[in-house]
XYZ file of C-alpha atoms in Angstrom:
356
model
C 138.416 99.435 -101.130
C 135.137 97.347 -101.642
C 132.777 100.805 -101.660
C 135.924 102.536 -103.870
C 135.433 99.593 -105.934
C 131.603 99.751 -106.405
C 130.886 103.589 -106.906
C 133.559 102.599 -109.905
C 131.209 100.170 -111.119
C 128.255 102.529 -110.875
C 130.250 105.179 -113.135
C 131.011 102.493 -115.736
C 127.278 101.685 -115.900
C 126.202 105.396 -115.864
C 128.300 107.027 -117.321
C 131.096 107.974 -120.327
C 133.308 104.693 -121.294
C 136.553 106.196 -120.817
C 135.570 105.054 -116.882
C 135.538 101.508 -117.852
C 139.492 102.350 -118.819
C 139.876 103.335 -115.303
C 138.081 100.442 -113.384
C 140.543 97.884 -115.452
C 143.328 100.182 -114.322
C 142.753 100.026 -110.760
C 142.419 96.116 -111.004
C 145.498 95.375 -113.270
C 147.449 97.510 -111.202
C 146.274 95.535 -108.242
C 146.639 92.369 -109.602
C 150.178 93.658 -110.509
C 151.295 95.142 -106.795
C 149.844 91.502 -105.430
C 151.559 88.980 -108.211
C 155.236 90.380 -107.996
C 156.067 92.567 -105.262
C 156.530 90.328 -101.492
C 156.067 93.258 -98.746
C 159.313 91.282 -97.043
C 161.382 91.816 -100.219
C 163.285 94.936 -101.476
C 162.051 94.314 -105.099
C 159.995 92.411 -107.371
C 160.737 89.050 -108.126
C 161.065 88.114 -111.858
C 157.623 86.751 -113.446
C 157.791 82.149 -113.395
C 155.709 81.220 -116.935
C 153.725 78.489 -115.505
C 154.598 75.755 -119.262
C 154.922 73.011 -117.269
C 151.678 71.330 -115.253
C 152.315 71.576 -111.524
C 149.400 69.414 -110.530
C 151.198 66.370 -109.204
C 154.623 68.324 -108.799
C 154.184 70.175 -105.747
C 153.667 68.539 -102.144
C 152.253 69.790 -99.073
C 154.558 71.362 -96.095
C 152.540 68.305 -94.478
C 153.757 65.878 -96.339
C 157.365 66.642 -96.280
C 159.204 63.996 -94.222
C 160.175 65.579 -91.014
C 157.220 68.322 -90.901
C 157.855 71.399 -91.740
C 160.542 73.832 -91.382
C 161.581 74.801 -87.516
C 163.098 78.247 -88.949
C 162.354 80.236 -91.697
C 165.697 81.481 -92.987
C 166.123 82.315 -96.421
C 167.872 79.353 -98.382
C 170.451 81.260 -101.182
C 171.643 80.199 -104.476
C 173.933 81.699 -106.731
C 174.819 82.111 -110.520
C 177.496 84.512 -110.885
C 178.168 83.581 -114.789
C 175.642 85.203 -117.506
C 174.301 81.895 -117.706
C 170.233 81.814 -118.055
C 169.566 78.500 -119.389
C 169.288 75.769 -116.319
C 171.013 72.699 -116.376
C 169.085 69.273 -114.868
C 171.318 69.653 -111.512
C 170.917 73.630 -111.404
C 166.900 72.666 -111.440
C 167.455 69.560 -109.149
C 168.998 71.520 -106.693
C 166.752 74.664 -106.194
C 163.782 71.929 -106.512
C 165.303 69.537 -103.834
C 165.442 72.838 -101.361
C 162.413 73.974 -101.950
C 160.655 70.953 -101.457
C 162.550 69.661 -98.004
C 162.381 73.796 -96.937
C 158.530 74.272 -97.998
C 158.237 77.044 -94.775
C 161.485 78.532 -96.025
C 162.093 81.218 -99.195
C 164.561 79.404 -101.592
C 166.542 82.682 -103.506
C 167.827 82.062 -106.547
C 170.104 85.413 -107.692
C 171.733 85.056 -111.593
C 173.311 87.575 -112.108
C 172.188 87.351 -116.230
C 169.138 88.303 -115.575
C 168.285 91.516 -116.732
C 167.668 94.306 -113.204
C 164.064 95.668 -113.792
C 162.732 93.537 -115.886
C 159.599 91.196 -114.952
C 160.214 88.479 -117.711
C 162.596 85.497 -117.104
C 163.788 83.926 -120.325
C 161.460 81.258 -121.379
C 163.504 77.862 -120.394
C 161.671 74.556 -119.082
C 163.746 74.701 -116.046
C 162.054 78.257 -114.733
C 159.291 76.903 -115.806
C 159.158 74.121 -113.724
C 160.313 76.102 -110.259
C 157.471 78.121 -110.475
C 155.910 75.393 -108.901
C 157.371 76.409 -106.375
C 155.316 78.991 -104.449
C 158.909 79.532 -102.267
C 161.189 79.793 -105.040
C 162.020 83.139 -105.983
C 164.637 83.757 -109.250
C 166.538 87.262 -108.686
C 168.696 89.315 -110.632
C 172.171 89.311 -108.466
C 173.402 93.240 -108.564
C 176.578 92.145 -107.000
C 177.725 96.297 -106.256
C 174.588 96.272 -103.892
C 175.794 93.106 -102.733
C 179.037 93.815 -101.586
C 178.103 97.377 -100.658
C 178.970 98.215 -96.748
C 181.800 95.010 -96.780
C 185.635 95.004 -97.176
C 184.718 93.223 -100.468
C 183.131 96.988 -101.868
C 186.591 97.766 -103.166
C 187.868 94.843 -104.479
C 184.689 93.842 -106.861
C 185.796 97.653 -108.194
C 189.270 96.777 -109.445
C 189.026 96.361 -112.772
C 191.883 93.737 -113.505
C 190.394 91.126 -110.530
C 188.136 89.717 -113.908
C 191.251 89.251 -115.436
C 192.294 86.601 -113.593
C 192.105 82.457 -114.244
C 189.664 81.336 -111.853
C 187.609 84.695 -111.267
C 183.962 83.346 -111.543
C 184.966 80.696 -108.970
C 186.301 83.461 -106.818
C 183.277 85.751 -107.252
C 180.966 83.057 -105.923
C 183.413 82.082 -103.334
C 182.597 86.477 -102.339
C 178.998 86.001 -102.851
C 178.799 83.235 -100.189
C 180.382 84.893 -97.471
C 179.084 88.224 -97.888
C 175.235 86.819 -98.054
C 175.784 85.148 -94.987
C 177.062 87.591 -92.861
C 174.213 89.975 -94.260
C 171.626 88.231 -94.294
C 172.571 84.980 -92.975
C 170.316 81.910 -94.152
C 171.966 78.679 -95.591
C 173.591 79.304 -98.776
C 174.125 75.753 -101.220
C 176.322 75.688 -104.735
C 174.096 74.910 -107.646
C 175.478 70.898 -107.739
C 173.995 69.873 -104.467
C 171.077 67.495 -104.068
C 169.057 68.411 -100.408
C 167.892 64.889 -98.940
C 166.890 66.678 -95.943
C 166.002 69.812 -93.594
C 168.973 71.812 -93.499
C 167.527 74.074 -90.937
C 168.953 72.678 -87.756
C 172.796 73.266 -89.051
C 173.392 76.411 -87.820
C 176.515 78.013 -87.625
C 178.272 75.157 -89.851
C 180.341 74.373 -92.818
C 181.289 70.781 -93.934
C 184.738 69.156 -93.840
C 185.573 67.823 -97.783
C 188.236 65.707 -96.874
C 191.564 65.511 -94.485
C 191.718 68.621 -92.939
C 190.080 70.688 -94.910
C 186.446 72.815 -95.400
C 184.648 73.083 -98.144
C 182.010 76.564 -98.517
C 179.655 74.464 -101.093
C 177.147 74.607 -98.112
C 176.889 77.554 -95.203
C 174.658 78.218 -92.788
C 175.201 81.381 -90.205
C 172.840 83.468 -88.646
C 173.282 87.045 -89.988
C 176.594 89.554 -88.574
C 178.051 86.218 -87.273
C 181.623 87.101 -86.157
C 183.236 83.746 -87.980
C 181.605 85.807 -91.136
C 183.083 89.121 -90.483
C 186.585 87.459 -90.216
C 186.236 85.841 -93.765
C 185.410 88.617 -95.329
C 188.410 90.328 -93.591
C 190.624 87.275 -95.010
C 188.981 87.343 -98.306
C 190.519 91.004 -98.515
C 193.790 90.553 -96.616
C 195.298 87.818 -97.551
C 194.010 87.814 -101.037
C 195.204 85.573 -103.729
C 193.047 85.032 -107.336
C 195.556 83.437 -108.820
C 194.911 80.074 -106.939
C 192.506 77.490 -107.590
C 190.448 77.265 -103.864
C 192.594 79.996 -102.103
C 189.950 82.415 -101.564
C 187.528 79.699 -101.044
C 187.957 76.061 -99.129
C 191.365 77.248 -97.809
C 190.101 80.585 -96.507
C 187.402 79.020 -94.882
C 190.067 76.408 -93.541
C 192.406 78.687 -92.362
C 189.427 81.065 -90.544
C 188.368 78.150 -88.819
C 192.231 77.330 -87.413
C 192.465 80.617 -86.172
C 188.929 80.805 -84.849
C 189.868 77.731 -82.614
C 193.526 77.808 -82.631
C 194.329 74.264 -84.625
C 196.441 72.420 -86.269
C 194.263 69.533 -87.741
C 190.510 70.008 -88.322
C 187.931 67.260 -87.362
C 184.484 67.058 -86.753
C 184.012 69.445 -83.952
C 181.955 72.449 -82.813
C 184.495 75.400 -81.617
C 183.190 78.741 -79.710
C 179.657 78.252 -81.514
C 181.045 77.122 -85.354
C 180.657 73.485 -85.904
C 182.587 71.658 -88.709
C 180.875 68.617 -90.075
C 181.492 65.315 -90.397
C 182.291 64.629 -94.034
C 179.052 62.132 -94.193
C 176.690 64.909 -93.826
C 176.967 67.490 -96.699
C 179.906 65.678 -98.168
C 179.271 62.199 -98.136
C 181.359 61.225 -101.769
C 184.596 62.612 -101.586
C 185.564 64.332 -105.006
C 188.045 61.809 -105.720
C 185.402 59.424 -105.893
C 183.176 61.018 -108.048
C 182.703 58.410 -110.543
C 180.303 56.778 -107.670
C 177.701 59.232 -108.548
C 177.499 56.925 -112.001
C 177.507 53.695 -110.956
C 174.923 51.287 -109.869
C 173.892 51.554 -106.646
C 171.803 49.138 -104.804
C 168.520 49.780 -102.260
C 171.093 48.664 -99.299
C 174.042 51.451 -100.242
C 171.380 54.085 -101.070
C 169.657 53.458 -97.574
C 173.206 53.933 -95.933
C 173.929 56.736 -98.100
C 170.580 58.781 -96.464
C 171.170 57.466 -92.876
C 173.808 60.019 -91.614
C 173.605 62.118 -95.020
C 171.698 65.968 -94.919
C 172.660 66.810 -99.204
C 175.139 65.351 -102.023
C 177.784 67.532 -103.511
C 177.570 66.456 -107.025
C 181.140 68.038 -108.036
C 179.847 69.622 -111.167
C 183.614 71.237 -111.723
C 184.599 67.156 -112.494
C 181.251 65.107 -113.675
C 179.655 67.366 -116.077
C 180.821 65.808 -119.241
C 179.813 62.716 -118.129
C 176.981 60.940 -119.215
C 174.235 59.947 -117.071
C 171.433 56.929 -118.169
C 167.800 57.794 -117.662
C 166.106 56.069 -116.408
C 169.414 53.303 -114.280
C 170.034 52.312 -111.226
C 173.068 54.903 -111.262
C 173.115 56.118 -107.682
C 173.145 60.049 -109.463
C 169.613 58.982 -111.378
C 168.065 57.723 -107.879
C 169.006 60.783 -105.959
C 167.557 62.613 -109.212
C 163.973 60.386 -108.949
C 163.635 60.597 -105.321
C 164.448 64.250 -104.495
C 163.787 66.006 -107.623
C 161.049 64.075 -109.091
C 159.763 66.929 -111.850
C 163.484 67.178 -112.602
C 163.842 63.666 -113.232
C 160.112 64.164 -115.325
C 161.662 66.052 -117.193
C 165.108 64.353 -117.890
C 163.337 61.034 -118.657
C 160.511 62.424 -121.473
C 163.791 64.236 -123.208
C 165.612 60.778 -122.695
C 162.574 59.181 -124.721
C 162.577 61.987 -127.059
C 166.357 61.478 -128.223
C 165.516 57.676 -128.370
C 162.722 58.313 -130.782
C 164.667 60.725 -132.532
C 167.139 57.846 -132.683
C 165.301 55.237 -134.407
């Protein structure tokens, strides 16, 4: 390539100037093939503007606490509305992952992002995850998704979008079809990562008595526990109820898989269920928590036993949170999205000013 590259720049200085057209060619369309195609990928990623500074935004893998990743699994989130506009907690969550999975690739798929197209829509929140060097923002072509599952024929009946709760059910698909394919840990967009999620392998978190949530997963790929929810998702099929195809599939799988009555923390023929404290630590009946004060002694409790923080978007988005507080919601924020939180407290000040 260097001599290729040279006898080029002989031809430009010699010669006719439609050859300096084809020396910047050859390096746009190198620059190009380098910027936004990963040889591990099966596309190109969509283009991050860079309107944010990243400068003090961005650690080390070094100076993550724990050192760096022991795996390299892919770490998957999903937006299965048209939404392309970020909230604070959709940014705080893919920016908590990526920084407490810096040797991991954090996937974000949307499915309103246009397929083919290089641009994201200019938001602050894409923006600011393009920081990120392992945060990649995908379209999500959910027919290629569910291709080669028992899912491929459902997602092509046309009155399953007709029903109440279909988005909810679509993601609840998405989940369990991207683990057993590719398998990775998957996270809803409402969950704060305090720590490497790496080691929880084979897992899903118990929400409250007796019963799983799928707001976190993490399989390795074909896993068998997979290949039976997807079977379930099919079989026993019911969109008409809020959390059937989702916490009580995954529930019911798991009593099958190890032949129970009453779940518990527990690991059974290679699936472990998790304590509620780990993934799950504020039960969604207690939500409210999330907004109140919370002092240095609870929070250090809190991060003891605790791996990430469902946020329970479903119940606490309307509600208002103070930037900067002592709200236990605005420390997480500060502590484990810190550009997030940036960002939350200059538009804070902003409305203030505006205010006055």
């Amino acid at each position: 390539m260097p001599s290729c590259l040279l006898k080029l720049t002989r031809v430009v200085l010699s010669h006719k100037p439609c050859a300096l057209f084809i020396l910047i060619f050859v390096f746009v369309s190198l620059a190009y093939h380098k910027l936004y195609w990963d040889p591990k990928s099966s596309g190109p990623t969509h283009s991050l503007s860079a309107e944010i500074s990243c400068a003090h935004y961005v650690p080390s893998p070094l100076d993550i606490a724990g050192g760096p990743s022991p795996s390299t699994g892919n770490v998957f989130f999903v937006e299965t509305s048209e939404q392309t506009a970020p909230s604070y907690l959709f940014s705080c969550s893919v920016e908590s992952a990526a920084r407490t999975h810096p040797m991991s690739r954090v996937v974000v798929l949307m499915k309103g992002l246009a397929k083919g197209n290089a641009s994201l829509p200019k938001h602050w929140a894409f923006s600011l995850l393009s920081c990120f060097p392992n945060v990649e923002i995908r379209p999500l072509d959910l027919t290629e998704l569910f291709s080669g599952t028992p899912l491929a024929q459902w997602f092509l009946q046309p009155q399953r979008q007709q029903e109440p709760h279909f988005l909810a059910v679509l993601s609840d698909a998405c989940r369990i079809v991207l683990m057993w394919k590719f398998g990775g840990i998957y996270l809803d967009t409402d969950f704060i990562v305090l720590k490497n999620l790496q080691n929880l392998t084979n897992a899903l978190g118990i929400q409250g008595d007796d019963e799983l949530n799928g707001a976190f997963l993490s399989f390795k790929a074909k896993h068998k526990f997979m290949e039976l929810c997807m079977q379930d998702f099919v079989e026993d099929y019911n969109g008409w109820v809020w959390g059937h195809q989702g916490p009580e599939l995954l529930t019911r799988v798991f009593k099958k898989w190890c032949s129970l009555e009453t779940i518990t923390s527990m690991s059974c023929k290679g699936v472990s269920a998790l304590a509620r404290e780990v993934v799950y630590p504020i039960p969604w009946q207690d939500w409210k928590k999330l907004f109140e004060a919370a002092s240095a002694l609870e929070l250090q409790k809190l991060l003891k036993s605790t791996y990430a923080v469902h946020i329970w978007n479903k119940l606490s988005h309307g509600t208002k949170l103070e930037i900067p507080s002592q709200a236990l919601l605005a420390q997480l924020y500060s502590q484990f999205c810190p550009a997030t939180y940036a960002k939350m407290k200059q538009d804070s000040e902003e409305l203030s000013r505006r205010a006055v």
